[in-house]
Tab-separated table of C-alpha atoms in Angstrom:
chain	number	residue	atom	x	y	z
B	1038	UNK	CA	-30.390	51.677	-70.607
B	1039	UNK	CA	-28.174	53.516	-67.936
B	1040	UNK	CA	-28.366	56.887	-67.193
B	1041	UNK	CA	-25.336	59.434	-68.335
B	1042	UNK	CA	-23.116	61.112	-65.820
B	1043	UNK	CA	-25.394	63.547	-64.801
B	1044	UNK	CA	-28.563	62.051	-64.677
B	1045	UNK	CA	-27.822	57.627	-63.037
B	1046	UNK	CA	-31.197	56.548	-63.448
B	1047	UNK	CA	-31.875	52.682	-64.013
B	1048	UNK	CA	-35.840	52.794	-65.283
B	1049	UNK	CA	-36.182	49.615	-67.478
B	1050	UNK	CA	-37.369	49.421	-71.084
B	1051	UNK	CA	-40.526	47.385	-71.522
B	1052	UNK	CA	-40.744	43.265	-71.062
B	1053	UNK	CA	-42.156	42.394	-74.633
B	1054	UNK	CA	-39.641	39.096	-75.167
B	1055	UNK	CA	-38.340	36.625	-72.857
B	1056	UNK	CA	-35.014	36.758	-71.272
B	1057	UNK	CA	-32.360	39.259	-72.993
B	1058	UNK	CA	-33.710	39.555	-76.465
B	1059	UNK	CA	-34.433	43.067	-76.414
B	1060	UNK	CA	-31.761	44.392	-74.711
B	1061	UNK	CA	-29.661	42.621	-77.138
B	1062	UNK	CA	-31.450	44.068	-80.061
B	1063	UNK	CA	-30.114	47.545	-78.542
B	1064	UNK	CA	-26.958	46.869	-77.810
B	1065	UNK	CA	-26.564	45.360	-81.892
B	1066	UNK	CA	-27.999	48.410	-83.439
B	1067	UNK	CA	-26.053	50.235	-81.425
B	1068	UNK	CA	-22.941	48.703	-82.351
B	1069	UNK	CA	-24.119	48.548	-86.173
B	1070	UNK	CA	-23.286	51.490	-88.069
B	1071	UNK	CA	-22.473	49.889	-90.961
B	1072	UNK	CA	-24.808	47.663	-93.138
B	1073	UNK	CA	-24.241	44.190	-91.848
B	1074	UNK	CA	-22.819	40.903	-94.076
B	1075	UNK	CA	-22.119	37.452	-93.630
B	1076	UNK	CA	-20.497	36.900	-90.403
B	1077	UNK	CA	-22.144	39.860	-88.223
B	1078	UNK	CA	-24.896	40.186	-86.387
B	1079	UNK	CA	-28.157	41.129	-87.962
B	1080	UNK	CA	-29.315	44.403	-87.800
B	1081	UNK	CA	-32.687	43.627	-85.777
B	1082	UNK	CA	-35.540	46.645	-85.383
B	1083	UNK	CA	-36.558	47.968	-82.166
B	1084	UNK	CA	-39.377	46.229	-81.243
B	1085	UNK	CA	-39.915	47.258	-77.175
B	1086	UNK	CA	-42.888	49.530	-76.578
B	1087	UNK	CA	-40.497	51.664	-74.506
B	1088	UNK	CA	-39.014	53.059	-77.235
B	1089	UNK	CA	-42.083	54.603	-78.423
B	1090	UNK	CA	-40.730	57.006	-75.388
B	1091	UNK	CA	-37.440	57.530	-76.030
B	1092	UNK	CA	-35.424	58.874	-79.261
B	1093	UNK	CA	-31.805	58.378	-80.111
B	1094	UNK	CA	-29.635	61.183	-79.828
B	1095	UNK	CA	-26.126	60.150	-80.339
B	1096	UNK	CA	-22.757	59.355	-79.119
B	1097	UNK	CA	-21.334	60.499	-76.065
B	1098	UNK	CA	-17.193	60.908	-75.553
B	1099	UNK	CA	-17.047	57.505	-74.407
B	1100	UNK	CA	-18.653	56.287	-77.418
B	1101	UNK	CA	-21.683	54.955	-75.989
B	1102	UNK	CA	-25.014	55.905	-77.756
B	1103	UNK	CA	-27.647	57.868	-75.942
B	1104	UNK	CA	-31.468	58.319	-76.102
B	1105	UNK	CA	-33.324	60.685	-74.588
B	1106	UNK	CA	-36.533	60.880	-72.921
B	1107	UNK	CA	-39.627	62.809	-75.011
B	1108	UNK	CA	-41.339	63.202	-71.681
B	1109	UNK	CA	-38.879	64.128	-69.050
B	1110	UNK	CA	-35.389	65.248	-71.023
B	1111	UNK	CA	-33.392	62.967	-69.310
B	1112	UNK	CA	-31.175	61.077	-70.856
B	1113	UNK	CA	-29.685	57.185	-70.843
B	1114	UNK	CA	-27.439	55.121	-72.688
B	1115	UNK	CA	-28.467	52.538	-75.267
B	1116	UNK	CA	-26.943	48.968	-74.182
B	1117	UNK	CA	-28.071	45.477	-73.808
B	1118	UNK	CA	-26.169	45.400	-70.187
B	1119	UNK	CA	-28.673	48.503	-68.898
B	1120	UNK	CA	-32.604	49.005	-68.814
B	1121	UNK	CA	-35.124	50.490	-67.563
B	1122	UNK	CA	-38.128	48.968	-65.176
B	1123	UNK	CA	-41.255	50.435	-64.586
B	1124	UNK	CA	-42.424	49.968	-60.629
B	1125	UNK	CA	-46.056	50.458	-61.547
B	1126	UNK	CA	-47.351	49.052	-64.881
B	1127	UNK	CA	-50.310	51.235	-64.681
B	1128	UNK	CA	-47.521	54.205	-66.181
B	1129	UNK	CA	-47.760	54.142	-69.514
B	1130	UNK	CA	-44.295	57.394	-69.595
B	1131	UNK	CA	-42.952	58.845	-66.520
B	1132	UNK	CA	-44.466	62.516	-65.652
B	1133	UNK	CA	-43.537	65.339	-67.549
B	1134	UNK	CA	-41.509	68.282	-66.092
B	1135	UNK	CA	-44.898	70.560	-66.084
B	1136	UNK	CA	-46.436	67.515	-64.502
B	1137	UNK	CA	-43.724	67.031	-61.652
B	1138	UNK	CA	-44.179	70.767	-61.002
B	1139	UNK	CA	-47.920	70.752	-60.404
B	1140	UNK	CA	-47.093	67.258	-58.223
B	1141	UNK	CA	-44.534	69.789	-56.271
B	1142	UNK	CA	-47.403	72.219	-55.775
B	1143	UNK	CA	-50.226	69.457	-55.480
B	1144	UNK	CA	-48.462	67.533	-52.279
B	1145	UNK	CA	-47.642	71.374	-50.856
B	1146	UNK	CA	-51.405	72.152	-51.461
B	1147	UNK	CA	-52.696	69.183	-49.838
B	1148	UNK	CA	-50.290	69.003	-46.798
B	1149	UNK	CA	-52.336	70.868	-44.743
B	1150	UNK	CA	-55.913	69.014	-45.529
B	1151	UNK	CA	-53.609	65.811	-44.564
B	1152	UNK	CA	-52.121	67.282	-41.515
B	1153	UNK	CA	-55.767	68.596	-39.930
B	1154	UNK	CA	-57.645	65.656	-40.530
B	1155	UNK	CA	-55.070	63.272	-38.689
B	1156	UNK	CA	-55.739	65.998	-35.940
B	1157	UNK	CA	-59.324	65.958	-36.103
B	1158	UNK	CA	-59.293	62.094	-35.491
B	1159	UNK	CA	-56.924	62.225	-32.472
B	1160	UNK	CA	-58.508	60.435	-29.910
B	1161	UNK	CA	-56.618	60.539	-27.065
B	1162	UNK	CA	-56.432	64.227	-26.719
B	1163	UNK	CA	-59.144	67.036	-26.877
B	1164	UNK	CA	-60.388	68.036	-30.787
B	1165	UNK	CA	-62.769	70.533	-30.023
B	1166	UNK	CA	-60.573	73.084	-28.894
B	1167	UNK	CA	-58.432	72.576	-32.391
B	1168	UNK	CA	-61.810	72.962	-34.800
B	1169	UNK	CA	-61.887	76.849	-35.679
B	1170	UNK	CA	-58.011	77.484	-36.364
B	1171	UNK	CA	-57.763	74.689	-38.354
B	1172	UNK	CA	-60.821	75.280	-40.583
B	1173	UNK	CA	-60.024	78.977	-40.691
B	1174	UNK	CA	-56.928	78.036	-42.039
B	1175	UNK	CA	-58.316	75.906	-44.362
B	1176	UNK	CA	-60.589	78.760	-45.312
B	1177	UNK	CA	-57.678	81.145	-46.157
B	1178	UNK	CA	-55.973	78.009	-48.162
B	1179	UNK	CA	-58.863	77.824	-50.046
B	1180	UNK	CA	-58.961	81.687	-51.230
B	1181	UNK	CA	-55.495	81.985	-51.711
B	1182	UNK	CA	-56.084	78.893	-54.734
B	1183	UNK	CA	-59.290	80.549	-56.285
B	1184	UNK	CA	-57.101	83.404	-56.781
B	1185	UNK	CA	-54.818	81.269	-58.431
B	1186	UNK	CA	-53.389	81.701	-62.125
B	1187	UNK	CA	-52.651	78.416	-62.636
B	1188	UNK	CA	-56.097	76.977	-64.052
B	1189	UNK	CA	-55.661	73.435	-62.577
B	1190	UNK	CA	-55.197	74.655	-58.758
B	1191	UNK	CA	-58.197	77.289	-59.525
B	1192	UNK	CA	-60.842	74.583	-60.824
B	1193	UNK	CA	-60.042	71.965	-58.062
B	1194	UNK	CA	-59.884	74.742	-55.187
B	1195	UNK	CA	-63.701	76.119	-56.369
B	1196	UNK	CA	-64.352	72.259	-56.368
B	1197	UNK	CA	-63.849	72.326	-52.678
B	1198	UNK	CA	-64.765	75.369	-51.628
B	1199	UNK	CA	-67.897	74.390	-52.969
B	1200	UNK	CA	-67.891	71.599	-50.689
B	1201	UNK	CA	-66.304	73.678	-47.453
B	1202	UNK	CA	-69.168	75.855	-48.061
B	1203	UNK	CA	-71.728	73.108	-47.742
B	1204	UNK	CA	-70.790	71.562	-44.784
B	1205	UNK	CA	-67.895	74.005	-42.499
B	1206	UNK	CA	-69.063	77.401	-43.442
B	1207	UNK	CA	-71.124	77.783	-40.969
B	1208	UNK	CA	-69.019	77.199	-37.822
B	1209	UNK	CA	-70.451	75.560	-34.496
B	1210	UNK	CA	-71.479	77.097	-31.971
B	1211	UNK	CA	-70.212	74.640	-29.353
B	1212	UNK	CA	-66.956	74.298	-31.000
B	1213	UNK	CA	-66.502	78.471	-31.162
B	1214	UNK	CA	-67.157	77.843	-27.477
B	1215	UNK	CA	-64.584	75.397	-27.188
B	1216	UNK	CA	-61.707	77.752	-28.706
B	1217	UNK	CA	-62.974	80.621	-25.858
B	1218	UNK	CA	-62.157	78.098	-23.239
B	1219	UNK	CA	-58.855	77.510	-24.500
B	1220	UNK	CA	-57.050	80.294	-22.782
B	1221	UNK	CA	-54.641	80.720	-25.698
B	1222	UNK	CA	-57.247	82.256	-27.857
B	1223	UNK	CA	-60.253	83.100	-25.865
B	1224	UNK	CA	-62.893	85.419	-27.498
B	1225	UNK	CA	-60.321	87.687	-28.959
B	1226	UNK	CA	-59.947	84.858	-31.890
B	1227	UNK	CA	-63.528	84.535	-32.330
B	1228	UNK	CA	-63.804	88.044	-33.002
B	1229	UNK	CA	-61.155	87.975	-35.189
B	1230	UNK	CA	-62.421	85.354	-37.587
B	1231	UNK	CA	-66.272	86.145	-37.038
B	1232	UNK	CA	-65.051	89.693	-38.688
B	1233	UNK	CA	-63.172	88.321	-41.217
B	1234	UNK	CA	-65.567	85.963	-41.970
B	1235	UNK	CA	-68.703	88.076	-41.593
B	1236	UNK	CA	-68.066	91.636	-41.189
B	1237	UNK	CA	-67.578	93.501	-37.626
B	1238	UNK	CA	-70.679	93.506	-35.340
B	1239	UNK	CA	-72.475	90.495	-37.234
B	1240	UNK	CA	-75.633	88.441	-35.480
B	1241	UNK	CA	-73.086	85.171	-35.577
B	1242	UNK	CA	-70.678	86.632	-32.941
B	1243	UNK	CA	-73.632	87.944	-30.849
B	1244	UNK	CA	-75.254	84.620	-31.670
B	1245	UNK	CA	-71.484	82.985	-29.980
B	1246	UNK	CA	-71.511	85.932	-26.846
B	1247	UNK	CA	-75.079	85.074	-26.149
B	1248	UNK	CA	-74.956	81.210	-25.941
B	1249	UNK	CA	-71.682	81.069	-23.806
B	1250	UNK	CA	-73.382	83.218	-21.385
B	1251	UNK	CA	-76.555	81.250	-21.284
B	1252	UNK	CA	-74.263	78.308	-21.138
B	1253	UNK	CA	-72.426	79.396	-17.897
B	1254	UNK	CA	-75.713	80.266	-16.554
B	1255	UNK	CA	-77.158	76.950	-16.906
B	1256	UNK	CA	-74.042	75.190	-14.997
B	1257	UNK	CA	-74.122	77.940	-12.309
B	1258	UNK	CA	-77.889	77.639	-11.630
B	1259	UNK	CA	-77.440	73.404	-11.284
B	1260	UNK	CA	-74.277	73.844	-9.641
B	1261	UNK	CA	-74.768	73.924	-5.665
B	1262	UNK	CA	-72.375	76.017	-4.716
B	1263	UNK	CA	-71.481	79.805	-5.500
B	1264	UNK	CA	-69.588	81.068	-8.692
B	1265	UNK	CA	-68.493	83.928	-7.234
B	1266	UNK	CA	-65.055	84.066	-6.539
B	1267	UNK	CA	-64.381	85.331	-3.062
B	1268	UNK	CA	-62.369	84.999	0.224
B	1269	UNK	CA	-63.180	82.681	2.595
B	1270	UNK	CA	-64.794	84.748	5.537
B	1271	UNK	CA	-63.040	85.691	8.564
B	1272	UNK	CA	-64.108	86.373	12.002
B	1273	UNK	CA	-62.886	89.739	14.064
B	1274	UNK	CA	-62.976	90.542	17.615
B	1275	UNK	CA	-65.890	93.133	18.290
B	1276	UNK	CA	-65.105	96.441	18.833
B	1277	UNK	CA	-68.128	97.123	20.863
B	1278	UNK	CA	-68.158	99.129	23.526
B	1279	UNK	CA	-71.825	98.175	24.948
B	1280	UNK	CA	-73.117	100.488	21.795
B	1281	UNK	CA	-76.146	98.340	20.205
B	1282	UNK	CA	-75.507	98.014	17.109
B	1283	UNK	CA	-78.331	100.051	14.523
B	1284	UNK	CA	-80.254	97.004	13.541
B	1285	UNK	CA	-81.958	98.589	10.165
B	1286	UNK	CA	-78.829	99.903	8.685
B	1287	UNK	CA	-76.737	96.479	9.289
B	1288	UNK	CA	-79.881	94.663	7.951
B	1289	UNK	CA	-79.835	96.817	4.593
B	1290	UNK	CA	-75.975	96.600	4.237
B	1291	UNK	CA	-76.243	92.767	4.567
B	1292	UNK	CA	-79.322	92.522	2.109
B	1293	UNK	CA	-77.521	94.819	-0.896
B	1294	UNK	CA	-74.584	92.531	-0.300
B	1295	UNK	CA	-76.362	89.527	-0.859
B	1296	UNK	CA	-78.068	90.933	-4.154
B	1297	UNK	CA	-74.345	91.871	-5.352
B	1298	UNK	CA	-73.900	87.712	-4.771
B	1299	UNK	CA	-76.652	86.838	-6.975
B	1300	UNK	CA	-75.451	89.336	-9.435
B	1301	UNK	CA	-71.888	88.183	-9.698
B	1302	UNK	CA	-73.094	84.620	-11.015
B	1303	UNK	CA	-71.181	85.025	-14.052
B	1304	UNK	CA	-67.708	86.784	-12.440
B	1305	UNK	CA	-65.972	83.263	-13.438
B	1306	UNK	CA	-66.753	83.822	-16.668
B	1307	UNK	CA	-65.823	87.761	-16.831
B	1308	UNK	CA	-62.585	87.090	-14.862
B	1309	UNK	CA	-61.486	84.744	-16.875
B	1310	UNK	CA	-62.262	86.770	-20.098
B	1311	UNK	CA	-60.454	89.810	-18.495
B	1312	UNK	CA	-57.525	87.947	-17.992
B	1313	UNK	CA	-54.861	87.956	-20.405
B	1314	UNK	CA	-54.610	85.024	-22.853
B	1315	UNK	CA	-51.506	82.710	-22.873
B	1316	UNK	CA	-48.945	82.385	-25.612
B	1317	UNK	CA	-50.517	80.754	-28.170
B	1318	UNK	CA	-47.312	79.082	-29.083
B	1319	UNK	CA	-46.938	77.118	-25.907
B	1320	UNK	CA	-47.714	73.233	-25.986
B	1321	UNK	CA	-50.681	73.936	-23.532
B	1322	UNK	CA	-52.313	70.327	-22.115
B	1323	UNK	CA	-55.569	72.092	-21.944
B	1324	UNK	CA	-57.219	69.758	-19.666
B	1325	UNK	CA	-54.579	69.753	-16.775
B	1326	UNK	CA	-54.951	73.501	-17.224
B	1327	UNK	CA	-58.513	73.536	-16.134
B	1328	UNK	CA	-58.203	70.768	-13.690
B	1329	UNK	CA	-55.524	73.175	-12.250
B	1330	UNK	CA	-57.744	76.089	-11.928
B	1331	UNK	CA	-60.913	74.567	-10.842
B	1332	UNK	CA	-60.276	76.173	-7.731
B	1333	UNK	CA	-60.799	79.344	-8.996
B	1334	UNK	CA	-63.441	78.382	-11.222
B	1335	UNK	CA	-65.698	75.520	-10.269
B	1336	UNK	CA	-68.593	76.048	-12.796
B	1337	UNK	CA	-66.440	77.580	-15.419
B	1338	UNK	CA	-63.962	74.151	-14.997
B	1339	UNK	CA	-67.014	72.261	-15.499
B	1340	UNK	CA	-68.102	73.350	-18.278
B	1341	UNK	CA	-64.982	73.401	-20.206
B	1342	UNK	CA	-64.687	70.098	-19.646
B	1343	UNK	CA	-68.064	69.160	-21.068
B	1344	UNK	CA	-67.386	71.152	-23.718
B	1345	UNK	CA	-63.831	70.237	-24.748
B	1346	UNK	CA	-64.770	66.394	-23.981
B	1347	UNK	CA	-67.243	66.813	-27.521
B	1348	UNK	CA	-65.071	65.028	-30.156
B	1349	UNK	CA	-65.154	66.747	-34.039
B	1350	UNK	CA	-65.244	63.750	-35.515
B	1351	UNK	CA	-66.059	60.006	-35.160
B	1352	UNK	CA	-64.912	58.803	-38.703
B	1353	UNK	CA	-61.346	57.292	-39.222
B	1354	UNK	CA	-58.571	59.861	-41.162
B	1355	UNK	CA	-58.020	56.957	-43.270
B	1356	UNK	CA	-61.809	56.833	-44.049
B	1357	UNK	CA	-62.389	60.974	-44.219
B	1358	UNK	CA	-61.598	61.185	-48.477
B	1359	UNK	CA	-62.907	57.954	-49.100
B	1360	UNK	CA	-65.229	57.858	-51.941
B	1361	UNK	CA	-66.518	54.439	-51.196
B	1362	UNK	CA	-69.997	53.734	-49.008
B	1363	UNK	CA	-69.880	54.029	-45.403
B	1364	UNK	CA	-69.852	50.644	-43.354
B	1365	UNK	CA	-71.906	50.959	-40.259
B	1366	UNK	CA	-72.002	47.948	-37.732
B	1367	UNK	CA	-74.306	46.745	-35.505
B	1368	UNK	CA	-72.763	48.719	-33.038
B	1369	UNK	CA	-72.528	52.055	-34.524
B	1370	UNK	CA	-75.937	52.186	-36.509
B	1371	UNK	CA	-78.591	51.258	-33.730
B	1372	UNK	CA	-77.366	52.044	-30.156
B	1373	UNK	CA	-79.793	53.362	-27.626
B	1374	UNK	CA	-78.471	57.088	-26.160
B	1375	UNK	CA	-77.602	55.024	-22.279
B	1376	UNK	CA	-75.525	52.550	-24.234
B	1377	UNK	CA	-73.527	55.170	-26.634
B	1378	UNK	CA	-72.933	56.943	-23.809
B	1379	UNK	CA	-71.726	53.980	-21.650
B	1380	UNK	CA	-69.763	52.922	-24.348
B	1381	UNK	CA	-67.720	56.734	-24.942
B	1382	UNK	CA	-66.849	56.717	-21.173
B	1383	UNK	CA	-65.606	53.099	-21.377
B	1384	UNK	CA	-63.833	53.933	-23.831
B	1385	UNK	CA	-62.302	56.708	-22.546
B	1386	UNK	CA	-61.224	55.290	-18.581
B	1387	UNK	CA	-59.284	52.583	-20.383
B	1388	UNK	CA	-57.463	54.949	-23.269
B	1389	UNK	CA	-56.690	57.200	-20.148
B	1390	UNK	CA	-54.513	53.900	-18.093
B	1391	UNK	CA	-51.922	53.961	-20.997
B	1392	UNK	CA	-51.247	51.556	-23.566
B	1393	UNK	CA	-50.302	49.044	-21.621
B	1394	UNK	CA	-53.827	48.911	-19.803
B	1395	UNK	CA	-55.797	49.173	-22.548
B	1396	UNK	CA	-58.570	46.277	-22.703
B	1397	UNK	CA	-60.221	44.272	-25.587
B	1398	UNK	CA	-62.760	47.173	-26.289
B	1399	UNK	CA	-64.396	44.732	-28.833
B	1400	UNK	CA	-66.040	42.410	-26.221
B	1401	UNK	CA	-67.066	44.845	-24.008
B	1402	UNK	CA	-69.181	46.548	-26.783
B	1403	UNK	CA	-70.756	43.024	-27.787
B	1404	UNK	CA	-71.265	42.355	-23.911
B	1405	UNK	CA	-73.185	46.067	-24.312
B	1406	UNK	CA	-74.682	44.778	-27.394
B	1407	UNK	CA	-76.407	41.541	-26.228
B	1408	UNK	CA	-77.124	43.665	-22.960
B	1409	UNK	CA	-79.266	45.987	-25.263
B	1410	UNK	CA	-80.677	42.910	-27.006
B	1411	UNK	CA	-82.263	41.666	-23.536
B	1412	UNK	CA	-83.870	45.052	-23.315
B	1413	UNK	CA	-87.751	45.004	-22.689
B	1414	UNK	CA	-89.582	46.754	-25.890
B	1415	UNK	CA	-90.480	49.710	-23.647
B	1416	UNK	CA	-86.726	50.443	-24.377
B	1417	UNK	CA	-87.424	50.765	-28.006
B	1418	UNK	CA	-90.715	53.115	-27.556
B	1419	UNK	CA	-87.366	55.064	-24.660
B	1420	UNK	CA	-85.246	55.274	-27.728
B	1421	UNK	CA	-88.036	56.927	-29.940
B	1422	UNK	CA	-88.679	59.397	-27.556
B	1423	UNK	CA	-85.349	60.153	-27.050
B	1424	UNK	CA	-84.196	60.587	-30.358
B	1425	UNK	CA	-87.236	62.908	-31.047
B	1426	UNK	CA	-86.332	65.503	-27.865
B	1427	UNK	CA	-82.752	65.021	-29.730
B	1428	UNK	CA	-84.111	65.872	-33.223
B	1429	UNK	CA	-85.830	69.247	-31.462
């Protein structure tokens, strides 16, 4: 069957004879309007499952009979010479026109859960700066649905909000730290979704402050020079005209100026707060930005690029819906802390020479492997221990 003017469609009727039988059978009723005798063609029944689809409507101006589709509307014409084909047997009638719209709204809905899990799995740029927009978003997505009238998009969004609540809810503290580093959002966007999320003044944004201070602090105390940022000193020619100088006084001056030193420990960090953020719609290569201004901040640099080194995720996009088990290997499921390690910076020197330098990653992590094998059993008691100061 071929599709009218309107609507050229070429979907086949069903396969139940061999060769041309059935089509035939069409294209004789069709022509039969009159009951047959000796020397026509036998009026033969309709015996394709298709039709259980499709129901005659009549003849067009060209005189060629026409069925329509129960499920769909559309309509085709009724000859031997046309037919329809399904692609995928598992369709037992094409989607109604309520169906295609929820599809329409479905593929819309879903977009964006499609579009930030490929970003989470990047791995050749920095995730953890990209966690809290994204799950925001998918926050507001989710609210928007449960408001929903449509009953479908309402039961499947509580269905995963149920599940966002479980495990993204509560965001990370690392990862809030991350998006503060970024200087296109900086803490302004924390406080933004913190109050949104949790009302204005809550414990989880003084929870964020409090830990990115402490943070800084750590990296300044282990860091060996001064995070203060300050001109280089200069010398002057004395202006000393035999006068001795009033030893007390200049050793007071010099000893408040010192304390102010000590005190400005976390100026990187205040500076670069007070500064004003970036356009967030620039395409911002946030670690060439920090590598630019480690200059001006030494600790601060150093820290954001701990931080923003942390990946979100280390499970393939094409494995983050699957219902099946998770397959661990030997090299994922049992690695001591030196060798994971090991392996992540490998891994990351030869990603960062380019495709056309990147090495056979798989036999350097069996090399690892059997390296880990030869370990003494004091590397297993090593492991323990680790894992437990992890676990705290």
């Amino acid at each position: 069957m071929d599709s009218s003017s309107n609507n050229d469609v070429s979907p086949s009727l069903g396969e139940e004879e061999e060769g041309n039988d059935t089509m035939e059978q069409v294209e004789a009723n069709s022509r039969s309007n009159t009951p047959t005798g000796s020397g026509q063609d036998r009026k033969r029944k309709r015996t394709s499952a298709v039709w259980s689809s499709f129901v005659i409507v009549g003849k067009n101006t060209q005189g060629k009979e026409h069925c329509k589709c129960k499920y769909c509307g559309k309509q085709y014409i009724c000859e031997g010479t046309h037919g329809t084909e399904l692609a995928d047997s598992n369709y037992k009638h094409c989607p109604s026109e309520s169906e295609w719209g929820n599809v329409e709204k479905l593929c819309k809905f879903l977009r964006h859960f499609y579009d930030t899990t490929n970003l989470f799995s990047g791995t050749k740029y920095p995730t953890s700066n990209l966690y809290m927009p994204k799950v925001f978003i998918t926050y507001l997505t989710l609210m928007q649905n449960l408001a929903s009238d449509d009953p479908f998009f309402k039961a499947m969004s509580n269905q995963m909000y149920t599940k966002f609540n479980k495990y993204w809810f509560d965001f990370s503290t690392i990862l809030a730290i991350a998006i503060i580093l970024d200087p296109r959002y900086k803490m302004e966007f924390v406080m933004f979704v913190y109050e949104r999320l949790y009302g204005a003044e809550s414990k989880q944004l003084e929870e964020v402050k409090g830990k990115l201070f402490a943070l800084f602090n750590e990296y300044v105390t282990s860091s060996t020079g001064r995070s203060t940022i300050r001109p280089s000193p200069q010398s002057y020619p004395s202006t000393s005209s035999g006068r001795q100088r009033v030893d007390d006084l200049d050793l007071d001056f010099d000893n408040i100026i010192n304390g102010d030193i000590v005190d400005i420990q976390r100026t990187q960090l205040d500076l670069y707060l007070e500064e004003r953020r970036l356009e967030r719609s620039i395409d911002l290569n946030i670690l060439d930005f920090w590598k630019g201004n480690e200059p001006r901040y030494p600790e601060l640099a150093a820290m954001a690029r701990d931080v923003l080194s942390v990946p979100i995720s280390t499970v393939a996009s094409e494995s983050a819906f699957s219902m099946g088990g998770r397959v661990l290997d030997q090299f994922r499921s049992s690695l001591l802390p030196n060798v994971a390690e090991a392996l992540v910076c490998s891994r990351d020197w030869i990603l960062g020479n380019g495709e056309s330098a990147i090495l056979k990653c798989e036999e350097i992590t069996k090399d690892l492997w059997e390296m880990e094998d030869d370990s003494t059993p004091a590397s297993t008691q090593t492991m323990h221990d680790q894992s437990s100061i992890q676990g705290y």
